[in-house]
Amino acid sequence: MVRLARFSADAFLAAAVAIVAESGPSAATMGAIARRSGAPTGSIYHRFESRAALLATAWTGIHGAFVEAVAPSLRAGDALRAALAITGWARGDADAARFLLLNESGALFDGAPLPDPLRAEIRRQEEELDAAFQACLAAARDRAAARMERQDGGKPPDGIRVGVDEAAARARFLVFDGPIALLRPYLLAGTEIPGHVDRMIAEMHGAVPVAPALAAVH
Amino acid sequence: MVRLARFSADAFLAAAVAIVAESGPSAATMGAIARRSGAPTGSIYHRFESRAALLATAWTGIHGAFVEAVAPSLRAGDALRAALAITGWARGDADAARFLLLNESGALFDGAPLPDPLRAEIRRQEEELDAAFQACLAAARDRAAARMERQDGGKPPDGIRVGVDEAAARARFLVFDGPIALLRPYLLAGTEIPGHVDRMIAEMHGAVPVAPALAAVH
DNA sequence: ATGCATATAGAATGGCCGTTCTAGAACACG
DNA sequence: CGTGTTCTAGAACGGCCATTCTATATGCAT
């Protein structure tokens, strides 16, 4: 019922993502987003209640795609495949990867008031990713226990005995922080991601155990 | 000759570093720095010609300490010791490490006009660090060549044949990006840096070669 | 046709921030 | 004991930005 919109929410989101990817979050002013969309600034407020809501919506869409790319491998207990899914996803959508990278530290919507459904979706994504990660961690722990049982009666193998916190930190690095650190230079430079990034990830996974002897701690 | 200053340049720098470490770069407004120092905003401009100059000076001081902590090990060709020097330095000055981390992407003084001596010092530090890094890379290459000669007549060992770009990228990750990625969660959370961070760095250096068969490429 | 809800269009508002300006104070030196 | 220079002190200025407001257009439902 009534006047049809010339500017869609998606158009504003796309403009915001492009600006952030090109020039960083602080360049994504309402004026810049409007200019890039060919719209007046006021029209943005017919779709989003604030700049924070707009950017958070953009973040949520991109982060959702990220989670969908990574979570299945995690749920399958395959940490290496999950790590490689990150590089694959980044290769497929460089702008999105750059956007996510530049908004890592939560500087985007720190304490800003967001619409409730958006907050709920953000939490849902975070919980889904965390649950998948925990599943992967549990699988690694089980494998470590089985390996230990096979090798000898009770003493841990040549790996180091680690606690749960350490195992989680190790897994986080192997799956997320390490691959992201490998991608960062290329994402920031805007150049293609070379194949040896994947090779290094594979080497790391082969050499650095997630849970070397976690079963001993249980 | 004349009135003695109540507020030193160092006081403003310390205030700026503390604010950035606590609340991020955008919180370090001239007003906030002045308030934290107990000075009027105008007084800051008797020491620094602009906000960019102030923050860049703070960055340069911290980065200089970082370089001094890391470069000697690099010049000695010891990549592992260099990587561990980063964690050691971060443990010794958490605020400084946080400051550096939060200003990685050069968002601090992007195209801002800076006094020439400051620019020169920044460039000098960057060149010193890069030279040390290149020395470390060259040492790794020499060791790889020697290892190859010892093992067999001409074919590369079980390592992967890599080019110069890849060797540099590998070394960068082993020395800088990897350790920093391991530190990031603890720096951002403001919690103590656990010992297993160093253990993982050592594992990585043991397992992921900087220049596996670089000599074959020369 | 005529309402009327919803859009465009862009000017106006108010706040924050970096920077500058005005006034006055302190101190080394002649 | 001025005098000049460098400081404190904080108000004032100008720009940018998010947000709101006013005026006008559009097109479906009646």
CSV table of C-alpha atoms (C1' of nucleotides) in Angstrom, one decimal, chain A residues 2-3 6-7 43 46-47, chain C residues 5-11:
chain,number,residue,atom,x,y,z
A,2,VAL,CA,1.5,3.2,-1.3
A,3,ARG,CA,4.5,4.8,-2.8
A,6,ARG,CA,13.4,3.6,-4.9
A,7,PHE,CA,16.1,2.5,-2.5
A,43,SER,CA,15.9,7.8,3.2
A,46,HIS,CA,13.2,4.6,6.5
A,47,ARG,CA,15.0,1.3,6.5
C,5,DA,C1',0.3,5.7,4.2
C,6,DT,C1',4.8,5.7,2.8
C,7,DA,C1',8.3,7.2,0.2
C,8,DT,C1',11.8,11.0,-1.7
C,9,DA,C1',14.5,15.2,-1.2
C,10,DG,C1',17.4,17.9,1.1
C,11,DA,C1',17.7,21.6,4.6
